XYZ file of C-alpha atoms in Angstrom:
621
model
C 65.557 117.317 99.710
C 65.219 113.424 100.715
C 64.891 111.289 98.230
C 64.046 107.919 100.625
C 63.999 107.282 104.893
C 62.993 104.223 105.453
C 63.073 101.645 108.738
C 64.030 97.966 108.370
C 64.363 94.885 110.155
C 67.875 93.200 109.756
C 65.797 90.309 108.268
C 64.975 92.686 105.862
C 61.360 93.739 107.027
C 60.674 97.226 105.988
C 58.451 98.495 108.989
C 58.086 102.570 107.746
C 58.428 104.272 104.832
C 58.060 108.440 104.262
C 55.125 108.383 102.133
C 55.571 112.192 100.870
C 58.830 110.960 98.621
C 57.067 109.631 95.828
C 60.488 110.295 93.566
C 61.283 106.976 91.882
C 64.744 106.172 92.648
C 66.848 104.906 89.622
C 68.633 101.776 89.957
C 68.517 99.542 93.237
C 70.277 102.238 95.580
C 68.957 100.114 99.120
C 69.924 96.926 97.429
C 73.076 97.931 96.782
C 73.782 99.096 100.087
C 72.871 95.915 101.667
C 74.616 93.667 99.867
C 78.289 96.227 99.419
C 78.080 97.222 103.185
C 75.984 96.016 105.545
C 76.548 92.530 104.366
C 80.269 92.686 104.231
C 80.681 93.893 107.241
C 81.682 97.751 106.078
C 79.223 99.001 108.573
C 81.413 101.535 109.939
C 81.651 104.168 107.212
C 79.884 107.300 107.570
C 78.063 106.871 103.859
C 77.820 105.436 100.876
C 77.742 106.944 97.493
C 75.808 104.860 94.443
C 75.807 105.941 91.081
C 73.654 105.540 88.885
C 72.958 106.498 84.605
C 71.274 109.982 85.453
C 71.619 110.130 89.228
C 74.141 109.945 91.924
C 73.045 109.636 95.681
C 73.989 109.523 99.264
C 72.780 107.137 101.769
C 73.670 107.215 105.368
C 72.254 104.707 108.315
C 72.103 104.242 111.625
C 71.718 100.942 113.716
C 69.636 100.188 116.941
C 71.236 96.923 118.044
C 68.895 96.022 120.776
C 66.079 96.150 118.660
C 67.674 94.726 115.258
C 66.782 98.095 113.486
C 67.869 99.627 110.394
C 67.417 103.406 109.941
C 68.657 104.741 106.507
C 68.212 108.440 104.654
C 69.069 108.626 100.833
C 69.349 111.972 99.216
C 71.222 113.242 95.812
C 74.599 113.850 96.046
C 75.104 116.987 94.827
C 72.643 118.627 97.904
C 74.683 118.059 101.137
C 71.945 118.011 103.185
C 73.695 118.826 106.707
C 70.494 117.487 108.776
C 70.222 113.926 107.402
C 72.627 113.008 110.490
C 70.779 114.526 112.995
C 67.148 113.400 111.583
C 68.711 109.913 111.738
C 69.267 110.110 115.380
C 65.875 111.803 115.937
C 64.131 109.011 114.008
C 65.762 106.291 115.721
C 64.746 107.820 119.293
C 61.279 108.377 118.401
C 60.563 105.152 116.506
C 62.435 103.238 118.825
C 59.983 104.080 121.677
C 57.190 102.847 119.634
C 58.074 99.798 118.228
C 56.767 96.674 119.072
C 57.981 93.399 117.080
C 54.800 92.162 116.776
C 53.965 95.246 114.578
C 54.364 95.763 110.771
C 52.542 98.739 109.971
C 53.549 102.116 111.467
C 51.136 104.644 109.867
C 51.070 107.045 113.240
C 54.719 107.610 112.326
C 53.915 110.412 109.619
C 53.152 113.227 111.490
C 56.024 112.482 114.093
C 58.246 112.480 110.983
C 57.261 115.728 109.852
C 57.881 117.334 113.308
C 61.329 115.789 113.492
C 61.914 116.797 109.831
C 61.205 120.833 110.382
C 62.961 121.034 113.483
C 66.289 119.095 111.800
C 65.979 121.729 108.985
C 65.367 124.501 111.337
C 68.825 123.830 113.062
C 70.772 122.868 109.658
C 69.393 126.704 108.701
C 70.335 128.389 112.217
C 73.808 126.436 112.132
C 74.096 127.899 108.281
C 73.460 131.190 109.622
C 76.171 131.589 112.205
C 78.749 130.220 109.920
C 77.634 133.209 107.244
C 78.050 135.768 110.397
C 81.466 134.285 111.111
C 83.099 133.412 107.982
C 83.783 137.612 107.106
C 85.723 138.061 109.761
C 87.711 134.513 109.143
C 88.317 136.200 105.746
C 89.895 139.193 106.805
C 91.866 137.543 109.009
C 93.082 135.114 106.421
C 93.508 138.070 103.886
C 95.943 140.231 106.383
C 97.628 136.441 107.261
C 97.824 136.134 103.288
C 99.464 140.015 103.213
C 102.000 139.011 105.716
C 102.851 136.067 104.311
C 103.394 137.412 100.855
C 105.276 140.351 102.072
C 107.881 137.780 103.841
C 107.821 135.974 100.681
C 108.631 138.950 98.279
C 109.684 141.776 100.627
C 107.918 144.529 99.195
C 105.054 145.218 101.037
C 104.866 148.100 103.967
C 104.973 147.133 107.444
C 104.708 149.647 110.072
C 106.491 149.721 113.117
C 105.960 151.431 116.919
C 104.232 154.651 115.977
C 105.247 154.809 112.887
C 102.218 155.060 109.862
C 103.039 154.679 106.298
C 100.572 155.691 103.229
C 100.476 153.016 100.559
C 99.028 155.690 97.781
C 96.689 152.786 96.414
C 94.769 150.016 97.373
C 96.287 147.225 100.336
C 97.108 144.623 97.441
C 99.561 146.446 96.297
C 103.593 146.843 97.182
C 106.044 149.813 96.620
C 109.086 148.943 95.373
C 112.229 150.882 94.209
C 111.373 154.596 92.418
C 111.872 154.288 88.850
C 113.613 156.995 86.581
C 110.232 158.937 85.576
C 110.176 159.353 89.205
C 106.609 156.793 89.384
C 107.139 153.592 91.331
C 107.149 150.164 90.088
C 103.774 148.994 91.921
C 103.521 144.648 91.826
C 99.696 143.150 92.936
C 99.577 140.206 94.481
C 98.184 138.203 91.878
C 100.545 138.584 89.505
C 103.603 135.558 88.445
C 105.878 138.011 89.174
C 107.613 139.179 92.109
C 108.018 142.883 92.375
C 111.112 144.349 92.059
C 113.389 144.493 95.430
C 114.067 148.534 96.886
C 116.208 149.348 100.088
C 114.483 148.698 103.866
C 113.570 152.510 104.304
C 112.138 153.115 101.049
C 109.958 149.728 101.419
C 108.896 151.319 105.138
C 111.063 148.843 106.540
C 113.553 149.763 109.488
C 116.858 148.420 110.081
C 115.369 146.427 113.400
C 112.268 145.516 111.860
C 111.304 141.696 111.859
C 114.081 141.113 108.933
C 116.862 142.077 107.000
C 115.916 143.235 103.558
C 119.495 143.118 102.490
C 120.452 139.593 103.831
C 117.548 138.811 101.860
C 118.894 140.630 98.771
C 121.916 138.625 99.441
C 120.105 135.376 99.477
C 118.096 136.091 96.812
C 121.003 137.190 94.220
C 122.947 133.798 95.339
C 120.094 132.000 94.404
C 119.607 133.272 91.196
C 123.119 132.882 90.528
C 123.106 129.206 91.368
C 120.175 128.756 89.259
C 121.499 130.240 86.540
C 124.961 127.781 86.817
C 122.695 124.842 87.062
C 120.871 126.178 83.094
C 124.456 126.429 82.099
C 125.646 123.267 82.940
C 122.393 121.452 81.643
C 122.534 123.098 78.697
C 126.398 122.160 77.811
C 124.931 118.291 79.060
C 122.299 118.450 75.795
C 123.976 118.325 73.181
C 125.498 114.881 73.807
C 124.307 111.792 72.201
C 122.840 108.860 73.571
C 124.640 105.946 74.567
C 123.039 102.668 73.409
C 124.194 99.095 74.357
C 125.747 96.629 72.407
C 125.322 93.133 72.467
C 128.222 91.699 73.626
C 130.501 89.477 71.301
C 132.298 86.008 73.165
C 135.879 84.715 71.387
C 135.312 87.061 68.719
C 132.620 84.680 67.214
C 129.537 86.161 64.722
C 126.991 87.932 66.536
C 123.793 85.786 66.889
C 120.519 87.433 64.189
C 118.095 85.525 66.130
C 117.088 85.625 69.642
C 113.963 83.803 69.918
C 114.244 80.530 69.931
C 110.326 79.226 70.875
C 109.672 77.943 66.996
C 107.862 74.403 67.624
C 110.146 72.679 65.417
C 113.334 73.833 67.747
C 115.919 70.822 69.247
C 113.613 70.949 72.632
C 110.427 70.957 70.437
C 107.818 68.863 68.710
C 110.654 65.829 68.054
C 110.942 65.323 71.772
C 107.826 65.599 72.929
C 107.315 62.503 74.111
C 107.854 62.219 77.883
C 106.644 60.241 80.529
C 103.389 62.088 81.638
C 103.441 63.635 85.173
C 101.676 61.539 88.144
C 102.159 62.505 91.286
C 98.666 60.813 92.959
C 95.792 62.864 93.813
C 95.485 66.654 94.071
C 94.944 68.166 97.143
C 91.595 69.607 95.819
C 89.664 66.375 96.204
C 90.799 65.251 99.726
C 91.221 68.782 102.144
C 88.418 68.748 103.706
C 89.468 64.867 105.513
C 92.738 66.847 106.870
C 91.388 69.581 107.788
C 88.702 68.307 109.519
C 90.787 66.451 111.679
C 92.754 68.741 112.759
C 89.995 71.157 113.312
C 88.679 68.378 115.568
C 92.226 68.279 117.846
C 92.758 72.323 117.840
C 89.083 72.329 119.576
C 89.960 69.567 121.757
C 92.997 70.971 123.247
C 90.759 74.824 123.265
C 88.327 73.182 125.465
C 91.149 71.937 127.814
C 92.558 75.268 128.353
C 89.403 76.399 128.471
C 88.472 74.042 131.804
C 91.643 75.150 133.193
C 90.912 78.686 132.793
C 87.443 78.473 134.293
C 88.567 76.587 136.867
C 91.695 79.344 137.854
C 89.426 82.687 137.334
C 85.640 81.642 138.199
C 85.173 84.150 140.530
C 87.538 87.001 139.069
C 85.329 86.524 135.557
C 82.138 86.259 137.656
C 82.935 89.362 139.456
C 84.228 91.246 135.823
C 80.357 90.232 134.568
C 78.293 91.432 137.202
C 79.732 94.916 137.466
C 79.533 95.240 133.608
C 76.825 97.699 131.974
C 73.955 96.307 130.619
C 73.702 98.457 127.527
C 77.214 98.329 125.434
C 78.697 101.832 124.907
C 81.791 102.964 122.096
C 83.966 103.481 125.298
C 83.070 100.043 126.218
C 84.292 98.423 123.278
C 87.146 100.000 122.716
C 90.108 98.442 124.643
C 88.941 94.753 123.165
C 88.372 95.812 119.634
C 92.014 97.642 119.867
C 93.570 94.589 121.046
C 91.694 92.900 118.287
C 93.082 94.711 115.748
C 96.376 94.777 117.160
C 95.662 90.842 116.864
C 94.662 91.171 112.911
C 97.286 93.021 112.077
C 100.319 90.431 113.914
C 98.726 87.857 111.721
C 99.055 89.637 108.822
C 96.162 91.769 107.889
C 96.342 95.002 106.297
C 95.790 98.176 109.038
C 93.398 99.758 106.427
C 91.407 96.442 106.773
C 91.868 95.327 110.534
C 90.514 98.856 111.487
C 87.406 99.079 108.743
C 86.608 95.579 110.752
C 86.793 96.612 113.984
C 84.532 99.793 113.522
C 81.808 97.479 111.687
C 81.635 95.279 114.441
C 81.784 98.684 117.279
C 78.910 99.980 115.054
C 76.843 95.878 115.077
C 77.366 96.229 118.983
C 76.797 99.293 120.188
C 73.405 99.617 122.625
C 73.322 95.974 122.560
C 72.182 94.524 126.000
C 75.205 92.485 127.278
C 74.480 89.171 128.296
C 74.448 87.760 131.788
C 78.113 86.425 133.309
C 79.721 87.400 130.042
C 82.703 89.588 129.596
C 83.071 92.300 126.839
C 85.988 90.762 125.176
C 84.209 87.855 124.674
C 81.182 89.430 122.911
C 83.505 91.309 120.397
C 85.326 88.318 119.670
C 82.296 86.678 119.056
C 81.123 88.915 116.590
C 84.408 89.526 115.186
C 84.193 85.795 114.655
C 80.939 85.955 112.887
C 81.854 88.567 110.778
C 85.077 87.004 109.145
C 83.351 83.963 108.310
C 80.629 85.845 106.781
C 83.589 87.590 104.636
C 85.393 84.697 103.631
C 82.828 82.616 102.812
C 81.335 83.102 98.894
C 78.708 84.640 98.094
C 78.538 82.610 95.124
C 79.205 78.779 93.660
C 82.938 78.749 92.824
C 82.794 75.040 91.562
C 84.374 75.110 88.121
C 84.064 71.600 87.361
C 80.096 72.307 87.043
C 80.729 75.566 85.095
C 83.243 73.379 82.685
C 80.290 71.059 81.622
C 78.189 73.497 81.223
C 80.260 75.396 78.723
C 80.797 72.113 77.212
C 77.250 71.757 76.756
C 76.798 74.907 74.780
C 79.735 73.332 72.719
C 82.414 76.278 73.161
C 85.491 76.058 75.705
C 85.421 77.232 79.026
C 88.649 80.039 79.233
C 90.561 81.234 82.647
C 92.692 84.206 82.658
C 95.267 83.869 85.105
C 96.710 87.363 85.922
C 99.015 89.027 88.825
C 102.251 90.865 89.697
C 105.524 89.821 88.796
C 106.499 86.486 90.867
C 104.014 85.369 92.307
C 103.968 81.812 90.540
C 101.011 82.072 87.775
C 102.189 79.713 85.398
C 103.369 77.457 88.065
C 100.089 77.546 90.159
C 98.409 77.368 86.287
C 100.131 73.680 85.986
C 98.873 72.579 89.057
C 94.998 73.699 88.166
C 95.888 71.953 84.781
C 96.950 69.094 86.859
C 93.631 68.924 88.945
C 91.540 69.044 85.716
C 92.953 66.404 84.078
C 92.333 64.061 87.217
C 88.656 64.714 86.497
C 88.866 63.744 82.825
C 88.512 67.494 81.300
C 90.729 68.042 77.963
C 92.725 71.089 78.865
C 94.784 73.543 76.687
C 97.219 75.877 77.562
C 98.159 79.474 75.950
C 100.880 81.137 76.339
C 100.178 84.755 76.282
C 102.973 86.065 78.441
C 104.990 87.555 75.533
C 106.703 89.666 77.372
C 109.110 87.955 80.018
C 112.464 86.229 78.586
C 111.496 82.189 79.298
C 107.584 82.170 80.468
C 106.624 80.427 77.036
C 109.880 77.431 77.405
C 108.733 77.656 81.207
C 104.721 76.912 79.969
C 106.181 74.668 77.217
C 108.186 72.364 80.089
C 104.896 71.841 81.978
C 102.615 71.404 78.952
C 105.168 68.417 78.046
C 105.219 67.143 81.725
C 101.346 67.254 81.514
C 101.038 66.090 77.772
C 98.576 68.581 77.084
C 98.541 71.127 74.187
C 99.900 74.167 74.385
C 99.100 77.463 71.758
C 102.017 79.573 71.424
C 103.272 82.332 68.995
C 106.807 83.516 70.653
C 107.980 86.662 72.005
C 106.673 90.170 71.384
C 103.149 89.681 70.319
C 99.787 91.044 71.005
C 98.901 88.661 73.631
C 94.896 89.642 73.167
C 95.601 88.586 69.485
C 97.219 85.229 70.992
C 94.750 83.975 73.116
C 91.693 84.671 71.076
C 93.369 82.681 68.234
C 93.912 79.591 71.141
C 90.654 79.909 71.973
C 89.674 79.131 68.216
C 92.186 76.285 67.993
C 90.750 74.719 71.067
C 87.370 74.904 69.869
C 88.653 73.090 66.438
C 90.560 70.476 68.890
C 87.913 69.775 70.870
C 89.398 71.229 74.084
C 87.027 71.804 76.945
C 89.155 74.535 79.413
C 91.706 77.070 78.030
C 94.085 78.417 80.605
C 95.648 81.695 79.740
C 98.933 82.873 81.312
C 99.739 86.624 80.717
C 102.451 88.630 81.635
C 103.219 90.026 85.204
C 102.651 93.097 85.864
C 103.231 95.822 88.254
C 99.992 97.374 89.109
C 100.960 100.790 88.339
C 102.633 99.861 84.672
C 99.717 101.404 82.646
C 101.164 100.322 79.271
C 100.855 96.457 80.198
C 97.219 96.960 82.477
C 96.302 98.497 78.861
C 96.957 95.374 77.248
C 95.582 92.765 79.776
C 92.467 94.782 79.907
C 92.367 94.684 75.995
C 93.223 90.750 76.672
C 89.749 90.190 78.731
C 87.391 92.563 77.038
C 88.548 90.754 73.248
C 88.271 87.445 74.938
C 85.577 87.938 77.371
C 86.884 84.999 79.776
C 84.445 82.861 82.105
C 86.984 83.566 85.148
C 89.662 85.650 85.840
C 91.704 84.696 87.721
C 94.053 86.762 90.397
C 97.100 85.105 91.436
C 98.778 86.803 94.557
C 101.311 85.809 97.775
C 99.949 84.761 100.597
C 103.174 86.750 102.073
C 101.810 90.265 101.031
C 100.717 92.581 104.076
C 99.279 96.266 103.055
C 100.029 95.757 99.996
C 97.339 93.416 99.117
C 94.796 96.354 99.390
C 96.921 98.692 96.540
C 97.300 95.521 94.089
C 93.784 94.746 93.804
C 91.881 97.765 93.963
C 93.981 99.538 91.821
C 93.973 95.994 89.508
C 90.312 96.304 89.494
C 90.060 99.933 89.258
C 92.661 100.041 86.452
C 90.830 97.111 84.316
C 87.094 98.871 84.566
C 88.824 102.329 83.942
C 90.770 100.661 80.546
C 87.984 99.088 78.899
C 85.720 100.091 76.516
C 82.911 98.234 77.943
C 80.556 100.226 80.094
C 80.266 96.723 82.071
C 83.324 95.959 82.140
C 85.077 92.544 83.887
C 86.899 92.737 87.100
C 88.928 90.043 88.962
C 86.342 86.966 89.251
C 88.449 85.186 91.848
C 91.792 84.947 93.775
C 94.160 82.099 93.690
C 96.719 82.524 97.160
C 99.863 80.921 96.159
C 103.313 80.125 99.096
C 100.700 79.414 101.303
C 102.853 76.645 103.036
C 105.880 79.277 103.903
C 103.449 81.707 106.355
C 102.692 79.932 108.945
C 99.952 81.409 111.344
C 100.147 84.631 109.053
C 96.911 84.062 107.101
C 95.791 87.613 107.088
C 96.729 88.049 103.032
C 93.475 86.163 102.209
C 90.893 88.478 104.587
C 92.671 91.298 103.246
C 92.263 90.235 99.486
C 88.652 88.963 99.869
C 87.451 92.193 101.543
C 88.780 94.613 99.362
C 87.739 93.016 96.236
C 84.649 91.146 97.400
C 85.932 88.000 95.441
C 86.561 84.713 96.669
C 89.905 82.185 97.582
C 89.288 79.594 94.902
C 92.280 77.559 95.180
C 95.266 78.304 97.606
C 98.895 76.795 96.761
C 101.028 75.287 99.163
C 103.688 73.599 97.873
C 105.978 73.009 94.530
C 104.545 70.247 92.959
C 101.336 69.326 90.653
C 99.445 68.229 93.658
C 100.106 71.020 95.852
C 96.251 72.723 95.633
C 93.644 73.377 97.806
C 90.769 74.959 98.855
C 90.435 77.216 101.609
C 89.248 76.029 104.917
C 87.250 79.769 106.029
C 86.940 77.581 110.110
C 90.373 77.417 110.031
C 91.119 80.330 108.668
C 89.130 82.727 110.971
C 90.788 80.080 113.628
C 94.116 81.297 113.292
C 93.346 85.027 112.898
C 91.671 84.851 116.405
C 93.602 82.670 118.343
């Protein structure tokens, strides 16, 4: 049974409602759908599943274009109502002949719906019904495919061949294999683990020209257990010996070294020489992007419009010509050699194939029955929209400045903590200096922790740029709880007055469950304002794997039934890709979060933000 049809505007009018489904839903189901999908621009799927505490539905839509109309059916999940697709389609041609945008009210509407609701049911039931009618026969010609391939398998079942007819003595499951002393045979079923036991070709009905050889597959078979039973042998013989373990290795015969970790504060590169010239290396790219990028915004669509003129001028008449034999209504088959082209175009600049295609269908689905325009060419409409849709993705939903969110913590008197987190070498605690370096241009006390106690030289590396800096740094060494670590920085930079803590963890693979265990023990003991996601702006497919399964892997971890996913993404070796900008669309659609800073270079000042015109530029051009 439906749960909820209703028709909307894409401004979000809500022009018809069934009346008759008076369930209340629970949760915001609608809501949900707007803002996941249609809003970020996964239009193309075939449904959407919400969850819900006590519920779990389906919802499925359908677009008319031309008229800016939003059809969408919500049922539970567990029904699999197999005429919601159909009464979509029905809806949309019936309503669509009505509607008038000057309307809001669609009472007359009922009754249609009922009609259109009893005949979708009627040919769900009827399509039902001739599956039921057909699926015996399906099974008895999978059971005698099953019988064939399980006597090929085990050799003991009967096959008869030319004229010849066998009697089986029992029911068809069963196989006849060799007589056994009492003079009863040793009958196998199918079912059971194991296989029956192996009799000549005539006594298994079998002739010598049949469709095998029963003793060549004796043959095989008793080679095979033979080798088997070498291979146990030889493994067992391998057990018994102990395991080697490695020695640390001894240079010029001198006394083996009791201590290894060397990060004490009071060590010869410590506290006593702490005093060093403080790093200033001018202003951080942060403050003054938008003045270069601007400008060369301003040249790229200076020199577009040129080649523009001189296209217009070369193909007038070939374009005018493409235009007026066009269709007026856009059709899938009319889409589809620019949207291919377009993805071929996403995915030379970088952008997973997952993601290029889940784009291209949301913006065949936006398109389709729209009225083309006059003198305007196909590829230029998708493009367009293609256009409209990546800056919709790549711009934030939400305010991403942290210097307001800073003095606001301050406010309440309590620090405001980052969690900087990512696979292995992608330059966290490097790209953590330079944020470090950026805060401290805006007069914001900053304190660094170093939680990554798990790589050999990330707490001398975090020590080095906490000296450059002159900031304080919280550290406990090697092999410690890193959860335990940066709640007790936390506490000390309360105490010191402190108004950001930036916490560098460990990198991790995003498969490694033991350490994605710990960092989501990290966030849900520390509950961070911002998390922070640190990847390569060289990763292709890739992208898509490290963050859902980073996401997926911190909610499935925590004990929290809300638990905290990645907040934000910081794109580091953004200076070494050229025009292959694709890593940040890929990252921002598959985890909904946005590019808060993007790092293109080695030193302090090397941060930005990221320019979305430019951006969606250079994926298009």
């Amino acid at each position: 049974m439906l749960e909820q049809l209703l028709i909307f505007t894409r401004g979000g009018l809500i022009l018809w409602t069934c009346k008759e489904f008076g369930n209340a839903l629970r949760g915001s189901p609608i809501d949900t759908l707007i803002r996941s999908c249609l809003l970020e621009e996964r239009s193309g799927a075939a449904s959407y599943n919400y969850d819900a505490p006590g519920a779990s539905y389906t919802l499925k839509w359908t677009f008319h274009n031309e008229l800016g109309l939003v059809f969408v059916a919500l049922y539970q999940r567990i029904l699999h109502l197999l005429y919601v697709d159909d009464l979509l389609a029905m809806v949309k041609k019936e309503f669509s002949e009505i509607y008038d945008p000057k309307r809001t009210a669609y009472n007359e509407f009922d009754d249609i719906f009922q009609q259109l609701k009893k005949e979708a049911e009627s040919r769900a039931e009827e399509m039902k019904k001739s599956k039921q009618v057909n699926k015996p026969v399906n099974n008895n010609v999978g059971k005698k495919q099953g019988k064939v391939q399980n006597g090929t398998m085990d050799g003991g079942n009967k096959k008869k061949s030319g004229g010849e007819s066998g009697d089986d003595g029992g029911d068809g499951n069963k196989f006849k294999g060799r007589p056994l002393e009492n003079g009863n045979f040793d009958n196998n079923h199918v079912g059971n683990g194991e296989a029956p036991t192996m009799g000549n070709g005539r006594e298994n009905g079998i002739s010598g020209t049949g469709a095998f050889n029963v003793n060549k597959l004796q043959k095989l078979r008793s080679k095979g257990v033979k080798k088997t039973e070498t291979f146990v042998n030889k493994g067992s013989k391998a057990e018994p010996q102990k395991k080697i373990t490695k020695k640390n290795r001894v240079w010029n015969d001198s006394p083996s070294e009791s201590k290894l970790d060397f990060t004490d504060p009071l060590s010869e590169n410590g506290v006593e020489n702490i005093a060093v010239v403080a790093a200033d290396q001018g202003e951080s790219m942060m403050d003054k992007e938008e003045i270069i990028n601007s400008e060369s915004d301003t040249e790229e669509e200076e020199m577009a419009n040129d080649n523009r003129v001189e296209t217009k001028k070369k193909s007038w008449f070939s374009s005018m010509f493409q235009s007026i034999a066009g269709k007026a209504n856009l059709e899938k088959s009319d889409l589809e050699p620019a949207l291919k082209a377009l993805k071929d175009r996403l995915m030379t600049k970088n952008v997973a194939e997952e993601i290029a295609e889940k784009l291209c269908e949301s913006v065949a689905a936006s398109l389709e029955g729209k009225k083309l325009a006059s003198f305007t060419r196909v590829s230029s409409t998708v493009q367009a929209a293609m256009e409209e849709a990546l800056v919709r993705i790549l711009t934030p939903r939400r305010s991403i400045d942290i210097l307001r969110d800073v003095h606001a913590a301050k406010e309440q008197g309590k620090p405001y903590v980052v969690v900087f987190v990512g696979v292995n070498g992608v330059g966290k605690s490097t790209n953590l200096a330079k944020v470090a370096y950026w805060l401290l241009q805006h007069k914001i006390n900053v304190m660094m922790a170093a939680c990554d106690t798990f790589r050999s030289g990330a707490v001398e590396q975090l020590r080095t740029h906490a000296r450059r800096l002159q900031i304080p740094i919280y550290e406990k060494g090697y092999e410690k709880d890193p959860a335990i670590v940066a709640k007790e920085a936390i506490q000390e930079a309360s105490r010191n007055g402190s108004d950001v803590v930036l916490v560098d963890t460990a990198g991790r693979m995003q498969d490694n469950e033991p350490l994605m265990r710990a960092l989501s023990k990290l966030i849900y003991v520390n509950t961070p304002d911002l998390v922070l996601f640190v990847g390569e702006a060289l990763v292709g497919n890739d992208a898509v794997d490290q963050l859902s399964k980073f996401n997926q892997k911190l909610a499935d971890f925590s004990p929290s039934p809300n638990p905290r996913l990645i907040d934000g993404i910081l794109l580091t070796k953004f200076d070494t890709i050229d025009d292959k900008v694709g890593a940040a669309l890929s990252m921002v659609y598959i985890s909904g979060a946005p590019v808060m800073f993007v790092g293109c270079g080695q030193s302090y000042t090397d941060l930005k933000k990221l320019n979305v015109k430019s951006i969606v530029k250079t994926l298009l051009k």
